[in-house]
Every structure is written in C-alpha cells, then in structure tokens.
Amino acid sequence: MRRLIDHARTFPSRCGGAGRELKEFEAGQRPSTMFITCSDSRVVPTLLTDSGPGELFEMRTAGNIVPPYDPDAPTSEMATIEYAVSVLEVSDIILCGHSHCGAVGALARGEDLRALPAVRGWLGRCAPTGALQDLDEFGPDCEQPVQRHVVAQLDALRDHPCVSRAVGEGRLGLHAWYYEVHTGAVQAHRPTTGTFSSL
C-alpha cells in the first residue's frame, strides 16, 4: 500500500510536468472508444492499447459480462453503456476477454459456487452458458470457452437499444478481442469466418 500512496503523491509531477497535460480535462471528456473487459488485475486496457488519460471509457465486470438489457431493473452496467453511446458518443466499443479467466472457467467446468453466492448469482443471471455446454475438453487457458463467451457478450451488448440504434445508424463499431495474459498477444473476432486471429 505504501508504494501506491507514494506513486499517487507524485502523480501530478510525473504526468505532464505538474499536471499541465491534465488541465484540458476540466472541460470534460471525449473518449473515442469504450473498453469493456474483466476485473482481472492482469488485464490493463490502457497498457494494452498504449492509451493515455481521456482516451478510453472503461467498464470492468467479473467475466467481462454485459448483463441483459432490462428497462425495469437498471444496472450500473446498463447506465455506463448508455452514457458512453448516447452522451459521449464513442465511435467504437471493444469487448475484451482474456485467457485463464476464472469466471468463464467456472462456467465452462460447471463448478460449485455455493460458497460464493454473489459470484454464483452474477454468473447465473447474466452469463449465457449455451455456447459453452458442448465443450468437452479445454486447456487451463480456457481459450475456446473465453472466445465463445466474448462473442456471446457482444450479442448481449447489441441488444441494448442505444447500441442497436447507433450500430444501425453506422456510427458505432463493435469489436470482440481475446487477450492472452501469459504472452501479451491479442486476437480479434472475424465475423465473416467466426474465428479469432491476430490483430
């Protein structure tokens, strides 16, 4: 904790010379891209994309899950997506899953999560398992389950009215990525083939 505190204290001097580069943010934010990914500490969107402050509008959830749209039961995730698309008018949304994902691994293996009731409730309510049920064997990196899961979450994202409308109007692009935490490699989903390949 001491290291984090020390870095926080010196941040203004480390970032643009006494914070001069941050001055522009007084007027608001204009990120071009929303980045939805897992809460996993090994996934760092700004490091992965070499982005600075103000460039990415991030949303992180356990298992990079996008809850189904339900106007009668709004969630913080629904509000975050709506704000990014309707107010900030981002031009792209990247939904990024990652290797060795504990949430997706638990779903794919059908693990007993009774000792983690909140996790069990989140995954059971929000994560479609149909895409993972026909997978008999997969390695510890969970590559195939995670890739299928990312595509399923992108489908859930498309069901949000603001996203569907923006995509239909041609002002929003949707992208599914898979990140290997042990190599740093990034792959993108190719809708024409249904496969993932290097960027």
XYZ file of C-alpha atoms in Angstrom, residues 54-153:
100
model
C -9.146 10.540 -21.598
C -8.804 8.058 -24.475
C -10.705 5.012 -23.181
C -14.043 4.879 -21.372
C -13.696 1.683 -19.347
C -16.198 -0.730 -17.883
C -14.953 -3.723 -15.930
C -17.064 -6.595 -14.656
C -16.383 -10.096 -13.365
C -16.006 -12.181 -16.518
C -16.400 -9.121 -18.803
C -20.127 -9.811 -18.650
C -22.680 -7.474 -20.212
C -25.990 -8.013 -18.367
C -29.117 -8.438 -20.494
C -30.927 -5.155 -21.074
C -33.890 -4.784 -18.712
C -35.511 -1.334 -18.501
C -37.384 -2.388 -15.362
C -34.201 -3.304 -13.486
C -31.440 -0.878 -14.500
C -27.873 -1.764 -13.546
C -24.702 0.287 -13.370
C -23.504 -1.586 -16.451
C -26.596 -0.584 -18.429
C -26.141 3.034 -17.341
C -22.433 3.024 -18.227
C -23.090 1.668 -21.720
C -25.922 4.120 -22.320
C -23.792 7.063 -21.196
C -20.867 6.024 -23.391
C -23.015 5.626 -26.507
C -25.661 8.328 -26.076
C -23.764 11.090 -24.266
C -20.078 10.573 -25.035
C -20.910 9.204 -28.486
C -17.990 6.789 -28.618
C -17.342 5.516 -32.121
C -16.217 2.021 -31.096
C -16.732 -0.499 -28.308
C -14.134 -3.189 -27.677
C -15.280 -6.163 -25.604
C -12.160 -7.992 -24.437
C -11.985 -11.402 -22.791
C -8.776 -12.967 -21.540
C -7.049 -16.297 -21.075
C -7.137 -18.039 -17.688
C -10.433 -16.293 -16.812
C -11.751 -17.615 -13.523
C -15.365 -16.659 -14.208
C -15.549 -18.281 -17.634
C -13.607 -21.298 -16.399
C -16.128 -21.771 -13.593
C -18.994 -21.616 -16.088
C -17.369 -23.999 -18.555
C -16.435 -26.523 -15.862
C -19.776 -26.222 -14.064
C -18.045 -25.507 -10.762
C -19.922 -25.477 -7.467
C -20.094 -21.822 -6.433
C -22.315 -22.129 -3.375
C -19.540 -20.678 -1.201
C -19.591 -17.566 -3.436
C -23.290 -16.647 -3.592
C -22.773 -13.227 -5.185
C -20.494 -14.658 -7.874
C -22.910 -17.540 -8.472
C -25.822 -15.109 -8.763
C -23.958 -12.801 -11.149
C -22.826 -15.589 -13.448
C -26.157 -17.409 -13.304
C -28.195 -14.304 -14.081
C -26.023 -12.694 -16.693
C -23.793 -15.202 -18.469
C -25.304 -17.408 -21.167
C -23.889 -20.927 -20.822
C -25.301 -22.453 -24.005
C -22.215 -21.580 -26.020
C -20.024 -23.431 -23.523
C -22.064 -26.581 -22.925
C -20.763 -28.575 -25.895
C -17.106 -28.121 -24.950
C -15.755 -31.373 -23.545
C -12.090 -30.539 -23.116
C -10.125 -27.325 -22.955
C -6.806 -26.255 -21.512
C -6.135 -24.190 -18.393
C -6.048 -21.029 -20.501
C -9.756 -21.586 -21.384
C -9.117 -20.134 -24.846
C -12.110 -21.648 -26.619
C -14.643 -21.041 -23.809
C -13.463 -17.449 -23.380
C -13.652 -16.728 -27.096
C -17.185 -18.125 -27.327
C -18.132 -16.201 -24.212
C -16.825 -12.903 -25.644
C -18.930 -13.342 -28.780
C -21.995 -14.101 -26.624
C -21.382 -10.938 -24.585
